[in-house]
XYZ file of C-alpha atoms in Angstrom:
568
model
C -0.447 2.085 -37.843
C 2.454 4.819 -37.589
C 1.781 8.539 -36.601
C 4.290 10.860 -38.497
C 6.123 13.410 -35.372
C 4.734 16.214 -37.088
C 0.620 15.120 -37.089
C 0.782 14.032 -33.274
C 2.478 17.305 -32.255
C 0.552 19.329 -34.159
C -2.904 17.636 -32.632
C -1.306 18.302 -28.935
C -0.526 22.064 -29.943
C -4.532 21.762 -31.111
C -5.335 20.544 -27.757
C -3.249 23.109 -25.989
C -1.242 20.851 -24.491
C 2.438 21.993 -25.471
C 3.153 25.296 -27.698
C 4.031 25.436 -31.283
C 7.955 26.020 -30.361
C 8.166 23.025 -28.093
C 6.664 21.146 -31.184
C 9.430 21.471 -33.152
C 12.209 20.896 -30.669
C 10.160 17.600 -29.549
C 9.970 16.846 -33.571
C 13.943 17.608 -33.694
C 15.079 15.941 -30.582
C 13.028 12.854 -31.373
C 14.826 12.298 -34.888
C 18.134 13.541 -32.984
C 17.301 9.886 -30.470
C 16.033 8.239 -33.205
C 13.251 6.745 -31.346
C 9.864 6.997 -32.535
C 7.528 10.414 -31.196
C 5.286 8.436 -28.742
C 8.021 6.919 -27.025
C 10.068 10.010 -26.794
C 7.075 12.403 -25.567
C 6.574 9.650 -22.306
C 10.403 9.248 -21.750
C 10.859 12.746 -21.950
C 8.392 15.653 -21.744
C 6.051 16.227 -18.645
C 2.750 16.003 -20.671
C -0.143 13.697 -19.547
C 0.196 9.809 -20.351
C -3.545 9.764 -21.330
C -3.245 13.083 -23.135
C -0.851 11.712 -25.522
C -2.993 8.654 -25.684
C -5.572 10.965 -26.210
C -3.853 12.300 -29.349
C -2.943 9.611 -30.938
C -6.782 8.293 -30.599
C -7.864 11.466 -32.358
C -5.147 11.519 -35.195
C -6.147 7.685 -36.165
C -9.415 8.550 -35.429
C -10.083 5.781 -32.998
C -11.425 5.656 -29.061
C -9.877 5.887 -26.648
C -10.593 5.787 -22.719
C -8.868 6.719 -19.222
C -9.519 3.996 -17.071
C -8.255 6.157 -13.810
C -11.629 7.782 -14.652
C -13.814 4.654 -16.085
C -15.645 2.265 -13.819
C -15.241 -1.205 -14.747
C -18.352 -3.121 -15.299
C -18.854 -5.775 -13.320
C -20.953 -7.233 -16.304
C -18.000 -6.972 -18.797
C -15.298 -8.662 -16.721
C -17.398 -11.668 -16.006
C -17.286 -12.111 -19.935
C -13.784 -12.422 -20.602
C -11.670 -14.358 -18.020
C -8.189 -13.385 -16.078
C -5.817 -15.532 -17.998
C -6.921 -14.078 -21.421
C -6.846 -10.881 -20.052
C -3.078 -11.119 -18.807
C -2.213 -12.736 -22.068
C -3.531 -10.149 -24.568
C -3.163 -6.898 -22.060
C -6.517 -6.400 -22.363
C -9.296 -5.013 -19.775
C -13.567 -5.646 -20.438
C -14.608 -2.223 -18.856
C -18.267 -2.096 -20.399
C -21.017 -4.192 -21.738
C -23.961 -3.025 -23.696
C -26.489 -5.475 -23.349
C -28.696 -3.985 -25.657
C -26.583 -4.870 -28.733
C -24.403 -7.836 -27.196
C -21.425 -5.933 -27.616
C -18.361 -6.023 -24.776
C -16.132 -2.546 -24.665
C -12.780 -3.574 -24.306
C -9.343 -1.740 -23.287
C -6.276 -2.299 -25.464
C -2.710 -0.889 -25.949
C -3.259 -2.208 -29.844
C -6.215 -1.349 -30.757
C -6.021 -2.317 -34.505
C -5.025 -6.018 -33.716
C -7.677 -7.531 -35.755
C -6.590 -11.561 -34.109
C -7.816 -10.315 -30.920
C -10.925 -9.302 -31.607
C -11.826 -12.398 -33.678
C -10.511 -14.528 -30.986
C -12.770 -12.856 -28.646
C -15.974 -12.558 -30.697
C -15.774 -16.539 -31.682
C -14.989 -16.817 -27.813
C -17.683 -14.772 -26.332
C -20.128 -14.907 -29.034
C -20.343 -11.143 -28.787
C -19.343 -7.899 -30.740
C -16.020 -6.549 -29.847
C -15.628 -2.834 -29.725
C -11.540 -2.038 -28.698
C -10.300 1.181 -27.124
C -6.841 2.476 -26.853
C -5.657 3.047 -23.300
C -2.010 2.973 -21.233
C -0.722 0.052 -20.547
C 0.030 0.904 -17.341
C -3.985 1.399 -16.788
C -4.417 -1.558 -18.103
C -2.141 -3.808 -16.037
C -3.514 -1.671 -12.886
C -7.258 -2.528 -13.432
C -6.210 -5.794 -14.348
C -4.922 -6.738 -10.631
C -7.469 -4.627 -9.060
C -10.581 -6.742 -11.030
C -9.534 -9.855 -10.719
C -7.170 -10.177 -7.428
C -7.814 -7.448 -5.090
C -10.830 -5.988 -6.082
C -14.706 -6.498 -6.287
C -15.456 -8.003 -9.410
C -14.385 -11.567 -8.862
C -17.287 -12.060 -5.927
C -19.679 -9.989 -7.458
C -19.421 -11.997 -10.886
C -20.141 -15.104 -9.094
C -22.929 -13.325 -7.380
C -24.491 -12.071 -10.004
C -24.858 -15.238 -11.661
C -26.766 -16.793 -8.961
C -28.925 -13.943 -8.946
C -31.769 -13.725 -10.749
C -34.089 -10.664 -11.044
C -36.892 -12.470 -12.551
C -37.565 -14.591 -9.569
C -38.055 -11.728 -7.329
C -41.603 -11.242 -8.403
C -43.064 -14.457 -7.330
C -43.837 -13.927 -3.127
C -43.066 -17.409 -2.123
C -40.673 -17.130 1.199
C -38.220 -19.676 0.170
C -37.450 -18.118 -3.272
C -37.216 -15.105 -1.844
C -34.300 -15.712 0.783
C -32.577 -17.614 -2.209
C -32.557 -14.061 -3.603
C -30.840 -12.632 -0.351
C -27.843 -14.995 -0.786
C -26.426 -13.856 -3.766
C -27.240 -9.827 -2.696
C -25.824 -10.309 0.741
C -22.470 -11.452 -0.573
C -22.477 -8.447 -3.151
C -23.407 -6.168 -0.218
C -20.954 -7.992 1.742
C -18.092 -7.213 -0.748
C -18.811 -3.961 -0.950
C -18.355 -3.666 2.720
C -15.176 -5.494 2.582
C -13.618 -3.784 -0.097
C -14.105 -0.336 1.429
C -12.500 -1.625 4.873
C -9.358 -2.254 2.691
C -8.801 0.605 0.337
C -9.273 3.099 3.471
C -12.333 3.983 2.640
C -14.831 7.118 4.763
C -17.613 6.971 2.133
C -19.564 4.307 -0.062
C -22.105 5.829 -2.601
C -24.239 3.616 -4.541
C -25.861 5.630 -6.691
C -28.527 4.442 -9.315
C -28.907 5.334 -13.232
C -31.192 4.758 -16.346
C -28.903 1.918 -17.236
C -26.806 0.894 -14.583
C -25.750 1.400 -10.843
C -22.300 2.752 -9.707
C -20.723 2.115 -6.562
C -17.850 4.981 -5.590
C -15.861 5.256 -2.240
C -14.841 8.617 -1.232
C -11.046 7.817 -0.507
C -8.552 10.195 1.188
C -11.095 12.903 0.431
C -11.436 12.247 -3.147
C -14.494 10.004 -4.777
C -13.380 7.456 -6.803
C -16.007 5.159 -9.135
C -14.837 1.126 -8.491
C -17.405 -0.902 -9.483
C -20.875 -0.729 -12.282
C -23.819 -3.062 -11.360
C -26.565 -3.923 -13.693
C -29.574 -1.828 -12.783
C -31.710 -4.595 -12.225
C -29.795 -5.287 -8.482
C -30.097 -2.203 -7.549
C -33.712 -2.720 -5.294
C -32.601 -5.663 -4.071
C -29.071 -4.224 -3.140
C -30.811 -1.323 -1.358
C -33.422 -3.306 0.574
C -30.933 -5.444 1.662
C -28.876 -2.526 3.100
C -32.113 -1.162 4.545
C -32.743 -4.196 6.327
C -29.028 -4.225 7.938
C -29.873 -0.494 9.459
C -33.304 -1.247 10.321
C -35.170 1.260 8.065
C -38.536 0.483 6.326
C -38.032 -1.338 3.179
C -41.456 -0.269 1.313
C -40.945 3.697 2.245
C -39.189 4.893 -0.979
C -40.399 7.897 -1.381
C -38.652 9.826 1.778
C -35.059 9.974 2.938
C -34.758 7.381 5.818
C -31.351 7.360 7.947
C -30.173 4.095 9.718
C -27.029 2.639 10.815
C -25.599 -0.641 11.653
C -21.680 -2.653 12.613
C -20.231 -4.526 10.223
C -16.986 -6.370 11.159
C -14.955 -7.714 8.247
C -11.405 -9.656 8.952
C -9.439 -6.884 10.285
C -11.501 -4.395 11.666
C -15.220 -3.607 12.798
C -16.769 -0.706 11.934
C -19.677 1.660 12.541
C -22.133 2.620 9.449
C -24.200 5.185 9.299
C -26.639 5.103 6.359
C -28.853 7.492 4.727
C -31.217 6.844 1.420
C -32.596 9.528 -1.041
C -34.654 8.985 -3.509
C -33.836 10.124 -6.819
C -35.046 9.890 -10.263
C -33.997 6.481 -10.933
C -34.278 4.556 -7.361
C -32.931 5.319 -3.883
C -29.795 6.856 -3.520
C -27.715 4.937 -0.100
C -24.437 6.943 1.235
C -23.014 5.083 4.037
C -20.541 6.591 6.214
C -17.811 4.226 7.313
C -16.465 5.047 11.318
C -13.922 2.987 12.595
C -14.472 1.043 15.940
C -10.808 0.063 16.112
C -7.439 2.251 15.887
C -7.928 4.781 18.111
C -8.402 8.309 17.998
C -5.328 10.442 16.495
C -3.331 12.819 18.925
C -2.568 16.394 18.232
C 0.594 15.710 16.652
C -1.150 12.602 14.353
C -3.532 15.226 12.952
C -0.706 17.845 11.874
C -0.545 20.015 14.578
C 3.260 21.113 15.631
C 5.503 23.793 16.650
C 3.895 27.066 17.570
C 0.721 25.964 16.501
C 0.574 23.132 19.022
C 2.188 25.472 21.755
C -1.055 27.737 21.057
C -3.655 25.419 20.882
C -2.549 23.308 24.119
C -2.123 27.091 25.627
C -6.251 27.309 24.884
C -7.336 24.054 25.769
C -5.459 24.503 29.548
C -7.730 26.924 30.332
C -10.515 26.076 32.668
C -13.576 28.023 30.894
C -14.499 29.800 28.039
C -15.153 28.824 24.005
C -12.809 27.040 21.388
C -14.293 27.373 17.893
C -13.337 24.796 15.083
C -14.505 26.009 11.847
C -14.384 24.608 8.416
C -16.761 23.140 5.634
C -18.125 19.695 6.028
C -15.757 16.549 5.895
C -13.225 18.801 6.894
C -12.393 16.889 10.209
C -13.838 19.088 12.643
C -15.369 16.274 14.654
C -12.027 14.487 14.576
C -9.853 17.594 15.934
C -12.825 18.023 18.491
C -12.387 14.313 19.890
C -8.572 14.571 19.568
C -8.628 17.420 21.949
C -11.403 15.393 24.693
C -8.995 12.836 24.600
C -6.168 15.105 25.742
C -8.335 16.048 28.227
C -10.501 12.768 29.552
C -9.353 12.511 32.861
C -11.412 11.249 36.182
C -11.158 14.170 37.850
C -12.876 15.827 34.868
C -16.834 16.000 33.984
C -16.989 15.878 30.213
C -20.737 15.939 28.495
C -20.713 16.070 24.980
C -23.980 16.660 22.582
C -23.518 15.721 19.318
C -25.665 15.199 16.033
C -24.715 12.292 15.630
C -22.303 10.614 18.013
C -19.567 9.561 15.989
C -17.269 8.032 17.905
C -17.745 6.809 21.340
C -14.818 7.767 24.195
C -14.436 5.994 27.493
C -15.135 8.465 30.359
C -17.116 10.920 28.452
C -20.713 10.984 29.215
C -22.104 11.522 25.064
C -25.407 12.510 24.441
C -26.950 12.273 20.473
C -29.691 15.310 19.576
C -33.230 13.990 18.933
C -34.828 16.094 17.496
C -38.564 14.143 17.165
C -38.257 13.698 20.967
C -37.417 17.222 21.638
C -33.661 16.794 22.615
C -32.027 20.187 20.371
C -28.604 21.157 20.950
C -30.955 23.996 22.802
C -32.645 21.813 25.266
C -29.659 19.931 25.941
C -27.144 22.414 26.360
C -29.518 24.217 29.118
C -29.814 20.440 30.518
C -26.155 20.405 30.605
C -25.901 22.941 33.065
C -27.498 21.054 35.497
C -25.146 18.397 35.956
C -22.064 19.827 36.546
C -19.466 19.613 33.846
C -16.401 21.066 33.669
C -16.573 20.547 29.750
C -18.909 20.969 27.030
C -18.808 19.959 23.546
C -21.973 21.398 21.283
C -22.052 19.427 18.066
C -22.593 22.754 16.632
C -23.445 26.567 17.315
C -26.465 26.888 14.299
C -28.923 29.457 15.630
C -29.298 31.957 18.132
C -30.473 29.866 21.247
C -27.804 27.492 20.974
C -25.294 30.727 21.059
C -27.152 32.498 23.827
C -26.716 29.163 25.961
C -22.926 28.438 24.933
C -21.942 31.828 25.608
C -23.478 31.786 29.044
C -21.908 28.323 29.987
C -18.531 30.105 29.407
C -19.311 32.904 31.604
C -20.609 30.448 34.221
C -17.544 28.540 34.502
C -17.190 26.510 31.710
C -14.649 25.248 29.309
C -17.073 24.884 25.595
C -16.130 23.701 22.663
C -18.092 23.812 19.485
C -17.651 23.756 15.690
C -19.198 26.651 13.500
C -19.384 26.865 9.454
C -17.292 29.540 8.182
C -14.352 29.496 5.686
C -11.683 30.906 8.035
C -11.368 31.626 11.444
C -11.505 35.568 11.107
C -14.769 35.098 9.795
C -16.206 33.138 12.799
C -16.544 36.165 14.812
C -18.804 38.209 12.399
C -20.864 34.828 12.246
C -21.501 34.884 15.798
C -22.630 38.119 16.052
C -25.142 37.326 12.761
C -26.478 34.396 15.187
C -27.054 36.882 17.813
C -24.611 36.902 20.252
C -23.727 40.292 21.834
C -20.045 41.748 20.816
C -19.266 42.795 24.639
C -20.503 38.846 25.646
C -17.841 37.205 22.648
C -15.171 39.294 23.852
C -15.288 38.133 26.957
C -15.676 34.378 27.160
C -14.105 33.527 23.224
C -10.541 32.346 23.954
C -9.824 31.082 20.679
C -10.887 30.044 16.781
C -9.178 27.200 14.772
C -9.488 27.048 10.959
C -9.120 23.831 8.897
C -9.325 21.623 6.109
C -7.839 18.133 5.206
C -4.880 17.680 2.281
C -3.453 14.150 1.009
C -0.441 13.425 2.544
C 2.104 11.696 -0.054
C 2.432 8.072 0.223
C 5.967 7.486 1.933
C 6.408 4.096 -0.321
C 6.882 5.990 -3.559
C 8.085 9.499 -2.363
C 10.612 11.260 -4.610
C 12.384 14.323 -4.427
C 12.577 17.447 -7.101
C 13.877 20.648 -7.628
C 11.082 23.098 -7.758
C 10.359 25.544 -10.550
C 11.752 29.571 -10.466
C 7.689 30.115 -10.480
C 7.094 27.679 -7.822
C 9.988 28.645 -6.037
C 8.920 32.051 -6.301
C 5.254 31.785 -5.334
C 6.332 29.981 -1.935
C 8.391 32.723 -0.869
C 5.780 34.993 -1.537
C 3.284 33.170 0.519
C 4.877 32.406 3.526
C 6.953 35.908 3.553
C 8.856 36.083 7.074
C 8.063 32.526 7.882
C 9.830 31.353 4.951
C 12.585 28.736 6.592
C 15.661 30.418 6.488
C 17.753 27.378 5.627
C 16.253 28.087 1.613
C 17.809 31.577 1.368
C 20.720 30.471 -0.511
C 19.820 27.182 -1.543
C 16.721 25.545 -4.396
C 13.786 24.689 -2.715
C 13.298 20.761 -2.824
C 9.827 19.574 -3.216
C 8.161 16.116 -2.970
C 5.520 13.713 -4.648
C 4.609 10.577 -4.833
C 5.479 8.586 -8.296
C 2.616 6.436 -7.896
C 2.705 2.718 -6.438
C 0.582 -0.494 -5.750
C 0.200 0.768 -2.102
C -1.245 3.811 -3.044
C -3.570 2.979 -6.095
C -0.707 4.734 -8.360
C -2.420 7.786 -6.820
C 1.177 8.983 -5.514
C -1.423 9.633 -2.029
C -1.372 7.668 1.227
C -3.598 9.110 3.617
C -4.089 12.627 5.553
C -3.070 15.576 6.994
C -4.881 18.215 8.683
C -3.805 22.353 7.591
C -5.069 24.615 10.266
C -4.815 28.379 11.502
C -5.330 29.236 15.319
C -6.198 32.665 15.615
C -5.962 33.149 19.856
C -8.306 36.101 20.910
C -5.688 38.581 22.609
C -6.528 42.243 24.096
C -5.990 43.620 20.327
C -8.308 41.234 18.799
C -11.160 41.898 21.547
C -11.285 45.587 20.866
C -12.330 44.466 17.277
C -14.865 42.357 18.732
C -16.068 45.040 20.961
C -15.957 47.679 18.121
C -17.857 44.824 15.119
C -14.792 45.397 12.737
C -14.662 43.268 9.693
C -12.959 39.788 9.550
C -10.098 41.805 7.395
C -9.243 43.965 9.981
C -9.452 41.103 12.248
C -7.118 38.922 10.183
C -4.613 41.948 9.654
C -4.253 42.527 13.456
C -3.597 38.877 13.566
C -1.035 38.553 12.002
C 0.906 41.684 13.410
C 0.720 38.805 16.350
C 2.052 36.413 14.705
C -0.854 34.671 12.857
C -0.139 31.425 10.466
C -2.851 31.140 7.971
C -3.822 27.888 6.495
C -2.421 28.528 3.553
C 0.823 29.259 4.932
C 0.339 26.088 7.278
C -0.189 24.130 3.976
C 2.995 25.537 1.978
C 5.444 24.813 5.136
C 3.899 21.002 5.063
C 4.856 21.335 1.391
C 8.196 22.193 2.318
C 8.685 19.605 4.974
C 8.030 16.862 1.808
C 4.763 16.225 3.520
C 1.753 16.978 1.181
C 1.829 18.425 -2.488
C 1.111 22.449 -3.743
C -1.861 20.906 -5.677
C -3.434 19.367 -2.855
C -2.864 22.779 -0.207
C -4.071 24.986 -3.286
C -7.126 22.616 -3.802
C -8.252 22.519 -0.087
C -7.316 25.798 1.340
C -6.819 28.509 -1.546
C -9.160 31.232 -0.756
């Protein structure tokens, strides 16, 4: 079926995706090519792929899907195999068992061959849905080579739900088999896509598996609901948790070591409305921990931060929201400093990652061992450094403040949104203004950005808008060598190595505001974190923002990711 220029154009002006003027020179300089509209909008306009897929579904009134944003079913691709798939361009992303019918994504959605081939194949209704091609061919090698859905399909036929009531022993580690390898793949998979989070998360009809990846959550994989207690239970009895208590959160962890690396889970079920809830936290045994320089520190910063870490007492805040790599700056800096001559006790909630030399010590709260009770333990034993998982009430601030004035170097990791706004905090939590002044030596701000994957990096001119916005930002710190020349910008065009997300791993933005004689009389006087931050930068003062935009510059992260992590 052919779309006249003029009905798609006028459906993306409806959808407020280009203006009614660039309508008409897209309409003109179409006919001008003389190629047809779809073709000409991807080759040359900026707009969406799956917007103008979008568009065209609505015109022929047809559906369509996004598969970037669609889990595959597990279910669906079991139904239809690889080599039919690959012939046809075709993806099985749902099934509906209810009505027998198999959802299935298609560049040509009104090729009528396919779907009788496939109904007299599959013996099932065939509903098709118009997607990109490029989707297509993507979720095609991730189901059936790289991804889950080969092992899980063959697990899933072994399985059988119906068994599981009968209580004889043998039937029921048959059952285990078939769930252990599902589990198993799971595992595996989220070892090799880079993985820090699985979810598996249950609903009315089905259960989804996502894995948080470089930061963002991503949905892989759709289960039939019917695995889902058996999928739990079997994680529940790899972290030793009680498999008939269902109705509290339990937390449990266990090692898993898969063919490259082993790694450290730490597991936690909820229950919801629809089952138990596991998140499993994935910590790496093997690779090390990153330096400094690894993390994204450099330059001035680095000079600053290695300035406040040579000192032999006081306190070094690290602030930021959760999963915003506090812990991992924390252990950087240990490392730095792990040497036998020094006495490093660290109490943390939990441990995440265990360093030789350093004696670590996890909070226990049922046995009485607080952050409290073990930071005044601390004291006993003669360290030279403390780490305090983190400074949450007024105890634990009464006792880190009076380490530092006893000697010690402390480090410890507080939840604010910047680091001007630490100081208020700690005088919230109790801490006298006089008492902060004197032992707080400095406060580091940060959050974590994608950095852009190096294998499909390309360079453009930024926009007058951009351009302009950048200068803005940074002000005097804007690199000089732009003055008279267009800012270059990078991204990533989107490859096999990086899940066509155009993102390969991550990079730390920070801001280290160091507590000099101008910032203490603030402190002393209770002024507000404004005041604070002003004074700051008088001194010199990057703020994370302005971190972010000069690791734009240097081509290593994106303006969407900085402004998405660090706009304020």
């Amino acid at each position: 079926m052919s779309i006249t220029p003029k009905v798609l154009l006028d459906q993306l002006v409806k959808n407020n995706q280009i203006t009614d003027t660039e309508a008409s020179q897209f309409e003109v300089s179409s006919l001008q090519k003389n190629i047809p509209i779809i073709e000409y909008l991807r080759k040359f306009t900026n707009i969406d792929k799956i917007e103008i897929i979008r568009a065209q579904a609505e015109v022929e009134k047809i559906s369509y899907v996004d598969l970037d944003k669609t889990p595959i079913d597990s279910q669906a691709v079991g139904l239809i195999s690889e080599s039919i798939s690959r012939r046809y361009t075709i993806i099985p992303y749902h099934f509906d068992s209810a009505n027998s019918a198999i959802s299935i994504a298609t560049e040509d959605p009104f090729n009528r061959s396919i779907v009788d081939f496939l109904e007299k194949k599959t013996g099932k209704k065939i509903n098709l849905s118009l997607a990109d091609r490029d989707q297509i061919l993507k979720m095609i090698d991730l189901s059936f080579s790289q991804g889950l859905s080969p092992e899980v399909r063959d697990a899933l036929k072994e399985y059988s739900p119906d068994q599981k009531k009968e209580t004889n022993n043998s039937n029921i580690q048959l059952q285990q088999a078939p769930i252990a390898k599902i589990v198993s793949t799971i595992l595996e998979f989220s070892v090799k896509g880079r993985a820090s989070d699985i979810h598996i998360e249950p609903e009315e009809t089905r259960t989804k598996v996502r894995y948080r990846i470089d930061g963002i959550l991503q949905e892989k994989l759709s289960l039939p609901r019917t695995i889902h207690e058996a999928l739990v239970s079997r994680i529940k009895i790899l972290s030793e948790m009680k498999i008939d208590e269902k109705r509290i959160p339990q937390d449990g962890r266990f090692t898993y070591k898969s063919a490259k690396d082993e790694v450290d889970l730490r597991v936690s079920t909820l229950p919801t409305v629809f089952g138990e809830k596991v998140v499993m936290r994935l910590l790496k045994k093997t690779g090390g921990i990153p330096t400094l320089s690894e993390l994204g520190f450099g330059g001035p910063q680095l000079k600053e931060l290695e300035e406040s870490i040579s000192r032999p007492y006081g306190i070094i805040l690290i602030t930021g929201p959760t999963g915003s790599g506090k812990t991992t700056t924390l252990y950087s800096i240990l490392s730095r400093l792990n040497k036998p001559t020094v006495n490093i006790v660290t109490l943390e909630d939990p441990v995440e990652y265990q360093i030789a030399g350093i004696n670590q010590v996890q909070v226990n709260a049922q046995a009485g061992l607080t952050f409290a009770t073990g930071l005044r333990a601390f004291l006993r034993q003669d360290p030279n450094i403390i780490l305090v998982g983190e400074v949450r009430d007024k105890e634990t601030t009464q006792l880190a403040i009076q380490a530092a004035l006893t000697g010690h170097l402390v480090f410890s990791t507080l939840h604010t949104n910047n680091a001007a706004t630490a100081i208020p905090r700690l005088i919230d939590l109790g801490a006298e203004s006089f008492l902060i002044a004197s032992v707080l030596t400095a406060i580091l701000a940060q959050r974590i950005a994608r950095k852009i994957c190096p294998y499909c990096k390309v360079t453009y001119k930024a926009s007058d808008e951009v351009g302009a916005n950048i200068r803005a930002v940074l002000g005097p710190i804007f690199p000089k060598k732009y003055d008279n020349s267009p800012i270059t910008l990078s991204k990533g065009a989107g490859c096999q190595e990086c899940n066509k997300s155009g993102y390969l791993g991550r990079i730390a933005i920070f801001e280290i505001l160091k507590v000099t004689t101008a910032i203490n009389q603030h402190i002393l006087h209770q002024d507000s974190s404004e005041v604070i931050e002003a004074t700051a930068k008088k001194e010199g003062f990057v703020k994370m923002i302005e971190d972010g935009y000069l690791k734009v510059l240097d081509g290593v992260t994106t303006m969407e990711e900085v402004l998405r992590v660090a706009e304020t």
